[in-house]
Amino acid sequence: MLILIHLWMRNSKALSKLFFDKAYNIIKRAIRIIPFPISVDEGGNLVKLAIAVNKIREHKEENFSIICDLVAEASKNDAELILFPETALTGLVNTDSPEKDLDLGETISDEFIERLSMISKDLNIWIALGIFERENKTLYDTAILISPEKDIVLKHRRTDPGWHSPNAPADIYKEGNGFEAVETPFGRATFLICGELFHDDALEAAKRLKPDLLLIPMARSAYKIDDVQQWWNTEEKWFYVDRVAKTGANCLFANCLGDGVLEDSFGGAMAIDKNGKIIAELPLFRQGILYVDMNPGG
């Protein structure tokens, strides 16, 4: 009888420890990916930032209207900056046909950009977004940062050709050749666009700028995956986390959201702190805004 009681006690302790270890790991994992905005306060003043995902419509005017509504909503909720995805005005819908694709582009002085600059001033909010940029007869995958006081203060042209096919005419579909940063109320800010994050030379170039805030507009899609949200949560997003952690910067991701016909991107937004910890997320396939409070120096 004593032997049986002793064995029962040993097994109970082992089971308790096993249960505790599993519960601890589940809680630890849940905290790591908790999908709610959380303040990152390591001293200093916090700033409220917004990451917006707009569902792509067929016409540029419709997309612009949605963008304006989201900017107004972010401003109403006291956000000081809002980031939109790559090619937010159109979606990544280029076809390698210059006759069609050049019409997708905006010059830096075109109406939509001018109107966004005015909205930025009126609402006193910084706006970052991706666009197809047209310059004469060339097209770039570009991201711009608009200041309420100085219009466009940062423009970055994607440096890798992943946004078009190898068959696209090289004299029309072009890439940028450098990286810059700008001082903002949110610290020193710079861009990486989508696949640039996974090119070592681009990541190192951004890292050398010593940014406090890394803005990453994306247009990422997935094919032949049944449950994209599960795949993203358990596998794919951790590659992104590992890459941005190398920069030591706070990072905001905004992924384009298509309708499955015009555009296939799956949406989603994410904020990661300088230590590579996910602090807030917006689920995939959902239009909306993710808010996060961050320390500009942290």
PDB file of C-alpha atoms in Angstrom:
ATOM      1  CA  MET A   1       0.000   0.000   0.000  1.00  0.00           C
ATOM      2  CA  LEU A   2       2.790   2.464   0.894  1.00  0.00           C
ATOM      3  CA  ILE A   3       4.536   1.659  -2.375  1.00  0.00           C
ATOM      4  CA  LEU A   4       1.335   2.348  -4.356  1.00  0.00           C
ATOM      5  CA  ILE A   5       0.781   5.674  -2.577  1.00  0.00           C
ATOM      6  CA  HIS A   6       4.402   6.660  -3.219  1.00  0.00           C
ATOM      7  CA  LEU A   7       4.088   5.842  -6.926  1.00  0.00           C
ATOM      8  CA  TRP A   8       0.775   7.742  -7.136  1.00  0.00           C
ATOM      9  CA  MET A   9       2.366  10.816  -5.551  1.00  0.00           C
ATOM     10  CA  ARG A  10       5.352  10.681  -7.902  1.00  0.00           C
ATOM     11  CA  ASN A  11       3.078  10.332 -10.949  1.00  0.00           C
ATOM     12  CA  SER A  12       0.824  13.148  -9.721  1.00  0.00           C
ATOM     13  CA  LYS A  13       3.795  15.461  -9.362  1.00  0.00           C
ATOM     14  CA  ALA A  14       5.026  14.526 -12.810  1.00  0.00           C
ATOM     15  CA  LEU A  15       1.592  15.105 -14.323  1.00  0.00           C
ATOM     16  CA  SER A  16       1.248  18.409 -12.503  1.00  0.00           C
ATOM     17  CA  LYS A  17       4.617  19.563 -13.781  1.00  0.00           C
ATOM     18  CA  LEU A  18       3.714  18.454 -17.319  1.00  0.00           C
ATOM     19  CA  PHE A  19       0.408  20.312 -17.125  1.00  0.00           C
ATOM     20  CA  PHE A  20       2.089  23.429 -15.756  1.00  0.00           C
ATOM     21  CA  ASP A  21       4.794  23.405 -18.433  1.00  0.00           C
ATOM     22  CA  LYS A  22       2.235  23.061 -21.224  1.00  0.00           C
ATOM     23  CA  ALA A  23       0.014  25.760 -19.770  1.00  0.00           C
ATOM     24  CA  TYR A  24       2.982  28.083 -19.332  1.00  0.00           C
ATOM     25  CA  ASN A  25       4.094  27.610 -22.944  1.00  0.00           C
ATOM     26  CA  ILE A  26       0.567  28.228 -24.236  1.00  0.00           C
ATOM     27  CA  ILE A  27       0.248  31.424 -22.203  1.00  0.00           C
ATOM     28  CA  LYS A  28       3.723  32.557 -23.229  1.00  0.00           C
ATOM     29  CA  ARG A  29       2.889  31.978 -26.893  1.00  0.00           C
ATOM     30  CA  ALA A  30      -0.457  33.755 -26.551  1.00  0.00           C
ATOM     31  CA  ILE A  31       1.157  36.802 -25.000  1.00  0.00           C
ATOM     32  CA  ARG A  32       3.700  36.880 -27.785  1.00  0.00           C
ATOM     33  CA  ILE A  33       1.031  37.103 -30.482  1.00  0.00           C
ATOM     34  CA  ILE A  34      -1.831  38.775 -28.631  1.00  0.00           C
ATOM     35  CA  PRO A  35      -3.806  40.671 -31.332  1.00  0.00           C
ATOM     36  CA  PHE A  36      -4.510  43.871 -29.425  1.00  0.00           C
ATOM     37  CA  PRO A  37      -2.697  47.204 -29.332  1.00  0.00           C
ATOM     38  CA  ILE A  38      -0.322  47.365 -26.377  1.00  0.00           C
ATOM     39  CA  SER A  39       1.738  50.312 -25.191  1.00  0.00           C
ATOM     40  CA  VAL A  40       5.496  50.025 -25.459  1.00  0.00           C
ATOM     41  CA  ASP A  41       6.780  52.309 -22.746  1.00  0.00           C
ATOM     42  CA  GLU A  42      10.455  52.235 -21.897  1.00  0.00           C
ATOM     43  CA  GLY A  43      10.523  55.792 -20.670  1.00  0.00           C
ATOM     44  CA  GLY A  44       9.781  58.965 -22.573  1.00  0.00           C
ATOM     45  CA  ASN A  45       6.611  60.059 -24.312  1.00  0.00           C
ATOM     46  CA  LEU A  46       4.432  57.629 -26.210  1.00  0.00           C
ATOM     47  CA  VAL A  47       3.073  58.356 -29.676  1.00  0.00           C
ATOM     48  CA  LYS A  48      -0.058  56.782 -31.107  1.00  0.00           C
ATOM     49  CA  LEU A  49       0.492  55.237 -34.534  1.00  0.00           C
ATOM     50  CA  ALA A  50      -2.018  53.652 -36.897  1.00  0.00           C
ATOM     51  CA  ILE A  51      -1.653  50.898 -39.485  1.00  0.00           C
ATOM     52  CA  ALA A  52      -4.462  50.806 -42.040  1.00  0.00           C
ATOM     53  CA  VAL A  53      -5.586  48.062 -44.403  1.00  0.00           C
ATOM     54  CA  ASN A  54      -7.901  49.216 -47.195  1.00  0.00           C
ATOM     55  CA  LYS A  55      -9.661  46.633 -49.344  1.00  0.00           C
ATOM     56  CA  ILE A  56      -8.822  47.257 -52.982  1.00  0.00           C
ATOM     57  CA  ARG A  57     -11.621  48.295 -55.330  1.00  0.00           C
ATOM     58  CA  GLU A  58     -11.574  48.471 -59.119  1.00  0.00           C
ATOM     59  CA  HIS A  59     -11.303  52.230 -59.485  1.00  0.00           C
ATOM     60  CA  LYS A  60      -8.602  54.468 -58.093  1.00  0.00           C
ATOM     61  CA  GLU A  61     -11.185  57.020 -56.974  1.00  0.00           C
ATOM     62  CA  GLU A  62     -12.911  54.416 -54.796  1.00  0.00           C
ATOM     63  CA  ASN A  63      -9.637  53.420 -53.184  1.00  0.00           C
ATOM     64  CA  PHE A  64      -8.743  57.042 -52.568  1.00  0.00           C
ATOM     65  CA  SER A  65     -12.095  57.646 -50.890  1.00  0.00           C
ATOM     66  CA  ILE A  66     -11.576  54.679 -48.554  1.00  0.00           C
ATOM     67  CA  ILE A  67      -8.061  55.879 -47.744  1.00  0.00           C
ATOM     68  CA  CYS A  68      -9.404  59.326 -46.880  1.00  0.00           C
ATOM     69  CA  ASP A  69     -12.047  57.810 -44.601  1.00  0.00           C
ATOM     70  CA  LEU A  70      -9.420  55.739 -42.793  1.00  0.00           C
ATOM     71  CA  VAL A  71      -7.138  58.755 -42.375  1.00  0.00           C
ATOM     72  CA  ALA A  72     -10.025  60.727 -40.879  1.00  0.00           C
ATOM     73  CA  GLU A  73     -10.872  57.866 -38.528  1.00  0.00           C
ATOM     74  CA  ALA A  74      -7.249  57.577 -37.390  1.00  0.00           C
ATOM     75  CA  SER A  75      -7.057  61.315 -36.793  1.00  0.00           C
ATOM     76  CA  LYS A  76     -10.300  61.224 -34.796  1.00  0.00           C
ATOM     77  CA  ASN A  77      -8.704  58.554 -32.612  1.00  0.00           C
ATOM     78  CA  ASP A  78      -5.632  60.755 -32.018  1.00  0.00           C
ATOM     79  CA  ALA A  79      -3.163  58.837 -34.174  1.00  0.00           C
ATOM     80  CA  GLU A  80      -0.188  60.938 -35.242  1.00  0.00           C
ATOM     81  CA  LEU A  81       0.848  58.749 -38.186  1.00  0.00           C
ATOM     82  CA  ILE A  82      -0.966  56.275 -40.397  1.00  0.00           C
ATOM     83  CA  LEU A  83       0.690  53.670 -42.643  1.00  0.00           C
ATOM     84  CA  PHE A  84      -1.070  52.155 -45.670  1.00  0.00           C
ATOM     85  CA  PRO A  85       0.021  49.136 -47.763  1.00  0.00           C
ATOM     86  CA  GLU A  86       2.084  48.909 -50.921  1.00  0.00           C
ATOM     87  CA  THR A  87       0.287  50.296 -54.016  1.00  0.00           C
ATOM     88  CA  ALA A  88      -2.608  51.350 -51.782  1.00  0.00           C
ATOM     89  CA  LEU A  89      -4.316  53.422 -54.479  1.00  0.00           C
ATOM     90  CA  THR A  90      -4.624  50.547 -56.946  1.00  0.00           C
ATOM     91  CA  GLY A  91      -3.435  47.266 -55.503  1.00  0.00           C
ATOM     92  CA  LEU A  92      -0.528  45.373 -57.024  1.00  0.00           C
ATOM     93  CA  VAL A  93      -2.454  44.777 -60.248  1.00  0.00           C
ATOM     94  CA  ASN A  94       0.212  45.521 -62.864  1.00  0.00           C
ATOM     95  CA  THR A  95       0.241  43.155 -65.841  1.00  0.00           C
ATOM     96  CA  ASP A  96       3.608  43.931 -67.490  1.00  0.00           C
ATOM     97  CA  SER A  97       1.660  45.760 -70.197  1.00  0.00           C
ATOM     98  CA  PRO A  98       2.946  49.357 -70.289  1.00  0.00           C
ATOM     99  CA  GLU A  99      -0.175  50.617 -72.061  1.00  0.00           C
ATOM    100  CA  LYS A 100      -2.281  49.578 -69.053  1.00  0.00           C
ATOM    101  CA  ASP A 101       0.174  49.847 -66.198  1.00  0.00           C
ATOM    102  CA  LEU A 102       1.354  53.408 -66.781  1.00  0.00           C
ATOM    103  CA  ASP A 103      -2.223  54.508 -66.106  1.00  0.00           C
ATOM    104  CA  LEU A 104      -1.901  52.991 -62.627  1.00  0.00           C
ATOM    105  CA  GLY A 105       0.901  55.391 -61.803  1.00  0.00           C
ATOM    106  CA  GLU A 106       0.823  58.732 -60.028  1.00  0.00           C
ATOM    107  CA  THR A 107       3.375  61.476 -60.357  1.00  0.00           C
ATOM    108  CA  ILE A 108       4.418  63.065 -57.093  1.00  0.00           C
ATOM    109  CA  SER A 109       2.469  66.196 -58.073  1.00  0.00           C
ATOM    110  CA  ASP A 110      -0.713  64.445 -59.272  1.00  0.00           C
ATOM    111  CA  GLU A 111      -4.138  65.220 -57.859  1.00  0.00           C
ATOM    112  CA  PHE A 112      -4.428  62.325 -55.410  1.00  0.00           C
ATOM    113  CA  ILE A 113      -1.040  63.009 -53.838  1.00  0.00           C
ATOM    114  CA  GLU A 114      -1.775  66.728 -53.613  1.00  0.00           C
ATOM    115  CA  ARG A 115      -5.102  66.005 -51.943  1.00  0.00           C
ATOM    116  CA  LEU A 116      -3.466  63.655 -49.453  1.00  0.00           C
ATOM    117  CA  SER A 117      -0.981  66.392 -48.603  1.00  0.00           C
ATOM    118  CA  MET A 118      -3.862  68.767 -47.931  1.00  0.00           C
ATOM    119  CA  ILE A 119      -5.610  66.189 -45.749  1.00  0.00           C
ATOM    120  CA  SER A 120      -2.378  65.638 -43.842  1.00  0.00           C
ATOM    121  CA  LYS A 121      -2.210  69.372 -43.127  1.00  0.00           C
ATOM    122  CA  ASP A 122      -5.895  69.743 -42.269  1.00  0.00           C
ATOM    123  CA  LEU A 123      -5.926  66.799 -39.849  1.00  0.00           C
ATOM    124  CA  ASN A 124      -2.354  67.226 -38.620  1.00  0.00           C
ATOM    125  CA  ILE A 125      -1.452  63.597 -39.280  1.00  0.00           C
ATOM    126  CA  TRP A 126       1.512  62.007 -41.057  1.00  0.00           C
ATOM    127  CA  ILE A 127       0.558  59.702 -43.937  1.00  0.00           C
ATOM    128  CA  ALA A 128       2.727  56.892 -45.315  1.00  0.00           C
ATOM    129  CA  LEU A 129       1.597  54.784 -48.251  1.00  0.00           C
ATOM    130  CA  GLY A 130       2.724  52.850 -51.273  1.00  0.00           C
ATOM    131  CA  ILE A 131       1.904  53.903 -54.828  1.00  0.00           C
ATOM    132  CA  PHE A 132       2.808  53.142 -58.392  1.00  0.00           C
ATOM    133  CA  GLU A 133       4.917  56.176 -59.236  1.00  0.00           C
ATOM    134  CA  ARG A 134       4.994  57.342 -62.835  1.00  0.00           C
ATOM    135  CA  GLU A 135       7.875  59.475 -64.023  1.00  0.00           C
ATOM    136  CA  ASN A 136       7.641  60.286 -67.726  1.00  0.00           C
ATOM    137  CA  LYS A 137       7.335  56.841 -69.330  1.00  0.00           C
ATOM    138  CA  THR A 138       8.718  54.824 -66.431  1.00  0.00           C
ATOM    139  CA  LEU A 139       7.001  53.105 -63.520  1.00  0.00           C
ATOM    140  CA  TYR A 140       8.288  52.516 -59.986  1.00  0.00           C
ATOM    141  CA  ASP A 141       6.982  50.726 -56.913  1.00  0.00           C
ATOM    142  CA  THR A 142       7.279  53.618 -54.467  1.00  0.00           C
ATOM    143  CA  ALA A 143       6.479  54.532 -50.874  1.00  0.00           C
ATOM    144  CA  ILE A 144       6.057  58.113 -49.683  1.00  0.00           C
ATOM    145  CA  LEU A 145       5.853  59.781 -46.285  1.00  0.00           C
ATOM    146  CA  ILE A 146       3.792  62.960 -46.094  1.00  0.00           C
ATOM    147  CA  SER A 147       4.344  65.482 -43.313  1.00  0.00           C
ATOM    148  CA  PRO A 148       1.571  67.849 -42.152  1.00  0.00           C
ATOM    149  CA  GLU A 149       4.053  70.711 -42.457  1.00  0.00           C
ATOM    150  CA  LYS A 150       6.305  69.903 -45.408  1.00  0.00           C
ATOM    151  CA  ASP A 151       4.362  67.697 -47.850  1.00  0.00           C
ATOM    152  CA  ILE A 152       6.464  64.694 -48.986  1.00  0.00           C
ATOM    153  CA  VAL A 153       9.529  64.396 -46.775  1.00  0.00           C
ATOM    154  CA  LEU A 154      10.625  60.890 -47.789  1.00  0.00           C
ATOM    155  CA  LYS A 155      10.280  58.930 -51.021  1.00  0.00           C
ATOM    156  CA  HIS A 156      11.602  55.410 -51.492  1.00  0.00           C
ATOM    157  CA  ARG A 157      11.596  53.418 -54.712  1.00  0.00           C
ATOM    158  CA  ARG A 158      11.666  49.651 -54.289  1.00  0.00           C
ATOM    159  CA  THR A 159      15.120  48.332 -55.144  1.00  0.00           C
ATOM    160  CA  ASP A 160      14.290  44.722 -56.026  1.00  0.00           C
ATOM    161  CA  PRO A 161      12.280  43.647 -59.106  1.00  0.00           C
ATOM    162  CA  GLY A 162       9.863  41.381 -57.239  1.00  0.00           C
ATOM    163  CA  TRP A 163       6.897  43.625 -57.998  1.00  0.00           C
ATOM    164  CA  HIS A 164       6.861  42.730 -61.700  1.00  0.00           C
ATOM    165  CA  SER A 165       7.745  39.696 -63.786  1.00  0.00           C
ATOM    166  CA  PRO A 166      11.144  39.186 -65.473  1.00  0.00           C
ATOM    167  CA  ASN A 167       9.384  39.778 -68.804  1.00  0.00           C
ATOM    168  CA  ALA A 168       8.417  43.363 -67.997  1.00  0.00           C
ATOM    169  CA  PRO A 169      10.235  45.873 -70.261  1.00  0.00           C
ATOM    170  CA  ALA A 170      13.262  47.036 -68.289  1.00  0.00           C
ATOM    171  CA  ASP A 171      13.173  50.513 -69.812  1.00  0.00           C
ATOM    172  CA  ILE A 172       9.722  51.117 -68.309  1.00  0.00           C
ATOM    173  CA  TYR A 173       9.555  49.047 -65.110  1.00  0.00           C
ATOM    174  CA  LYS A 174      12.413  50.313 -63.004  1.00  0.00           C
ATOM    175  CA  GLU A 175      13.837  50.026 -59.513  1.00  0.00           C
ATOM    176  CA  GLY A 176      15.342  52.524 -57.121  1.00  0.00           C
ATOM    177  CA  ASN A 177      18.984  52.467 -56.104  1.00  0.00           C
ATOM    178  CA  GLY A 178      19.230  53.784 -52.570  1.00  0.00           C
ATOM    179  CA  PHE A 179      17.824  54.243 -49.098  1.00  0.00           C
ATOM    180  CA  GLU A 180      17.239  57.378 -47.062  1.00  0.00           C
ATOM    181  CA  ALA A 181      15.835  58.230 -43.650  1.00  0.00           C
ATOM    182  CA  VAL A 182      14.145  61.307 -42.234  1.00  0.00           C
ATOM    183  CA  GLU A 183      13.797  62.721 -38.741  1.00  0.00           C
ATOM    184  CA  THR A 184      10.188  62.748 -37.535  1.00  0.00           C
ATOM    185  CA  PRO A 185       8.351  63.152 -34.214  1.00  0.00           C
ATOM    186  CA  PHE A 186       8.449  59.339 -34.119  1.00  0.00           C
ATOM    187  CA  GLY A 187      12.207  59.144 -34.437  1.00  0.00           C
ATOM    188  CA  ARG A 188      14.338  58.479 -37.477  1.00  0.00           C
ATOM    189  CA  ALA A 189      12.130  56.770 -40.087  1.00  0.00           C
ATOM    190  CA  THR A 190      12.810  54.793 -43.244  1.00  0.00           C
ATOM    191  CA  PHE A 191      11.031  52.416 -45.638  1.00  0.00           C
ATOM    192  CA  LEU A 192      11.454  48.865 -46.828  1.00  0.00           C
ATOM    193  CA  ILE A 193       8.880  47.734 -49.387  1.00  0.00           C
ATOM    194  CA  CYS A 194       7.642  44.140 -49.201  1.00  0.00           C
ATOM    195  CA  GLY A 195      10.286  41.744 -50.576  1.00  0.00           C
ATOM    196  CA  GLU A 196      13.156  44.142 -49.879  1.00  0.00           C
ATOM    197  CA  LEU A 197      13.022  42.864 -46.309  1.00  0.00           C
ATOM    198  CA  PHE A 198      14.378  39.522 -47.509  1.00  0.00           C
ATOM    199  CA  HIS A 199      17.265  40.934 -49.528  1.00  0.00           C
ATOM    200  CA  ASP A 200      20.331  41.158 -47.312  1.00  0.00           C
ATOM    201  CA  ASP A 201      21.767  44.180 -49.107  1.00  0.00           C
ATOM    202  CA  ALA A 202      18.519  46.129 -48.699  1.00  0.00           C
ATOM    203  CA  LEU A 203      18.142  45.137 -45.056  1.00  0.00           C
ATOM    204  CA  GLU A 204      21.729  46.135 -44.306  1.00  0.00           C
ATOM    205  CA  ALA A 205      21.293  49.449 -46.114  1.00  0.00           C
ATOM    206  CA  ALA A 206      18.247  50.231 -43.996  1.00  0.00           C
ATOM    207  CA  LYS A 207      20.027  49.093 -40.849  1.00  0.00           C
ATOM    208  CA  ARG A 208      22.976  51.424 -41.528  1.00  0.00           C
ATOM    209  CA  LEU A 209      20.564  54.358 -41.380  1.00  0.00           C
ATOM    210  CA  LYS A 210      19.947  53.474 -37.703  1.00  0.00           C
ATOM    211  CA  PRO A 211      16.178  53.974 -37.890  1.00  0.00           C
ATOM    212  CA  ASP A 212      13.932  54.240 -34.873  1.00  0.00           C
ATOM    213  CA  LEU A 213      10.898  53.432 -37.017  1.00  0.00           C
ATOM    214  CA  LEU A 214      10.827  51.071 -39.987  1.00  0.00           C
ATOM    215  CA  LEU A 215       7.768  51.354 -42.240  1.00  0.00           C
ATOM    216  CA  ILE A 216       7.008  48.291 -44.368  1.00  0.00           C
ATOM    217  CA  PRO A 217       4.137  48.521 -46.863  1.00  0.00           C
ATOM    218  CA  MET A 218       3.454  45.160 -48.491  1.00  0.00           C
ATOM    219  CA  ALA A 219       1.303  43.389 -51.073  1.00  0.00           C
ATOM    220  CA  ARG A 220       1.714  39.757 -50.057  1.00  0.00           C
ATOM    221  CA  SER A 221      -0.451  36.914 -51.326  1.00  0.00           C
ATOM    222  CA  ALA A 222      -0.525  33.150 -50.802  1.00  0.00           C
ATOM    223  CA  TYR A 223      -1.507  30.366 -53.164  1.00  0.00           C
ATOM    224  CA  LYS A 224      -2.560  26.749 -52.609  1.00  0.00           C
ATOM    225  CA  ILE A 225      -2.857  27.228 -48.841  1.00  0.00           C
ATOM    226  CA  ASP A 226      -6.174  26.187 -47.310  1.00  0.00           C
ATOM    227  CA  ASP A 227      -5.971  28.144 -44.059  1.00  0.00           C
ATOM    228  CA  VAL A 228      -3.909  31.262 -44.722  1.00  0.00           C
ATOM    229  CA  GLN A 229      -4.452  32.739 -41.261  1.00  0.00           C
ATOM    230  CA  GLN A 230      -3.147  29.596 -39.535  1.00  0.00           C
ATOM    231  CA  TRP A 231      -0.191  29.364 -41.926  1.00  0.00           C
ATOM    232  CA  TRP A 232       0.600  33.020 -41.262  1.00  0.00           C
ATOM    233  CA  ASN A 233       0.295  32.680 -37.477  1.00  0.00           C
ATOM    234  CA  THR A 234       2.282  29.484 -37.122  1.00  0.00           C
ATOM    235  CA  GLU A 235       4.873  29.767 -39.866  1.00  0.00           C
ATOM    236  CA  GLU A 236       5.223  32.658 -42.251  1.00  0.00           C
ATOM    237  CA  LYS A 237       5.065  35.758 -40.066  1.00  0.00           C
ATOM    238  CA  TRP A 238       7.956  34.580 -37.905  1.00  0.00           C
ATOM    239  CA  PHE A 239      10.288  34.968 -40.887  1.00  0.00           C
ATOM    240  CA  TYR A 240       9.243  38.631 -40.990  1.00  0.00           C
ATOM    241  CA  VAL A 241       9.743  39.025 -37.253  1.00  0.00           C
ATOM    242  CA  ASP A 242      13.232  37.530 -37.431  1.00  0.00           C
ATOM    243  CA  ARG A 243      14.247  39.832 -40.271  1.00  0.00           C
ATOM    244  CA  VAL A 244      13.063  43.113 -38.744  1.00  0.00           C
ATOM    245  CA  ALA A 245      14.594  42.197 -35.387  1.00  0.00           C
ATOM    246  CA  LYS A 246      17.997  42.596 -37.065  1.00  0.00           C
ATOM    247  CA  THR A 247      17.384  46.331 -37.514  1.00  0.00           C
ATOM    248  CA  GLY A 248      16.786  47.130 -33.845  1.00  0.00           C
ATOM    249  CA  ALA A 249      13.927  49.433 -34.876  1.00  0.00           C
ATOM    250  CA  ASN A 250      10.253  49.599 -34.070  1.00  0.00           C
ATOM    251  CA  CYS A 251       8.446  48.331 -37.139  1.00  0.00           C
ATOM    252  CA  LEU A 252       5.003  48.730 -38.694  1.00  0.00           C
ATOM    253  CA  PHE A 253       3.703  46.348 -41.392  1.00  0.00           C
ATOM    254  CA  ALA A 254       0.677  47.053 -43.602  1.00  0.00           C
ATOM    255  CA  ASN A 255      -0.314  44.412 -46.144  1.00  0.00           C
ATOM    256  CA  CYS A 256      -2.556  45.066 -49.128  1.00  0.00           C
ATOM    257  CA  LEU A 257      -6.008  43.448 -49.084  1.00  0.00           C
ATOM    258  CA  GLY A 258      -7.417  42.267 -52.385  1.00  0.00           C
ATOM    259  CA  ASP A 259     -10.877  41.036 -53.267  1.00  0.00           C
ATOM    260  CA  GLY A 260      -9.654  37.731 -54.683  1.00  0.00           C
ATOM    261  CA  VAL A 261     -10.475  38.807 -58.230  1.00  0.00           C
ATOM    262  CA  LEU A 262      -8.702  42.076 -58.936  1.00  0.00           C
ATOM    263  CA  GLU A 263      -6.029  41.481 -56.327  1.00  0.00           C
ATOM    264  CA  ASP A 264      -4.995  38.443 -54.261  1.00  0.00           C
ATOM    265  CA  SER A 265      -3.156  39.956 -51.291  1.00  0.00           C
ATOM    266  CA  PHE A 266      -4.436  38.718 -47.929  1.00  0.00           C
ATOM    267  CA  GLY A 267      -4.193  41.857 -45.816  1.00  0.00           C
ATOM    268  CA  GLY A 268      -3.146  42.008 -42.193  1.00  0.00           C
ATOM    269  CA  ALA A 269      -1.195  44.516 -40.124  1.00  0.00           C
ATOM    270  CA  MET A 270       1.445  44.102 -37.454  1.00  0.00           C
ATOM    271  CA  ALA A 271       3.559  46.175 -35.066  1.00  0.00           C
ATOM    272  CA  ILE A 272       6.883  44.862 -33.756  1.00  0.00           C
ATOM    273  CA  ASP A 273       9.084  46.536 -31.179  1.00  0.00           C
ATOM    274  CA  LYS A 274      12.847  47.014 -31.387  1.00  0.00           C
ATOM    275  CA  ASN A 275      13.415  43.714 -29.566  1.00  0.00           C
ATOM    276  CA  GLY A 276      11.556  41.733 -32.205  1.00  0.00           C
ATOM    277  CA  LYS A 277       8.402  41.247 -30.128  1.00  0.00           C
ATOM    278  CA  ILE A 278       4.975  41.410 -31.762  1.00  0.00           C
ATOM    279  CA  ILE A 279       2.961  43.948 -29.804  1.00  0.00           C
ATOM    280  CA  ALA A 280      -0.194  44.256 -31.909  1.00  0.00           C
ATOM    281  CA  GLU A 281      -1.844  42.592 -34.910  1.00  0.00           C
ATOM    282  CA  LEU A 282      -4.822  42.976 -37.209  1.00  0.00           C
ATOM    283  CA  PRO A 283      -6.192  39.649 -38.541  1.00  0.00           C
ATOM    284  CA  LEU A 284      -5.884  38.831 -42.226  1.00  0.00           C
ATOM    285  CA  PHE A 285      -8.690  39.480 -44.728  1.00  0.00           C
ATOM    286  CA  ARG A 286     -10.075  42.416 -42.756  1.00  0.00           C
ATOM    287  CA  GLN A 287     -10.270  46.092 -43.664  1.00  0.00           C
ATOM    288  CA  GLY A 288      -9.568  48.292 -40.690  1.00  0.00           C
ATOM    289  CA  ILE A 289      -7.052  50.131 -38.543  1.00  0.00           C
ATOM    290  CA  LEU A 290      -4.611  48.797 -35.973  1.00  0.00           C
ATOM    291  CA  TYR A 291      -3.512  51.274 -33.299  1.00  0.00           C
ATOM    292  CA  VAL A 292      -0.340  51.042 -31.258  1.00  0.00           C
ATOM    293  CA  ASP A 293       1.384  53.329 -28.740  1.00  0.00           C
ATOM    294  CA  MET A 294       5.154  53.421 -29.130  1.00  0.00           C
ATOM    295  CA  ASN A 295       8.096  55.178 -27.569  1.00  0.00           C
ATOM    296  CA  PRO A 296       9.839  57.086 -30.398  1.00  0.00           C
ATOM    297  CA  GLY A 297      13.220  56.308 -28.915  1.00  0.00           C
ATOM    298  CA  GLY A 298      12.288  52.801 -27.903  1.00  0.00           C
TER     299      GLY A 298
END
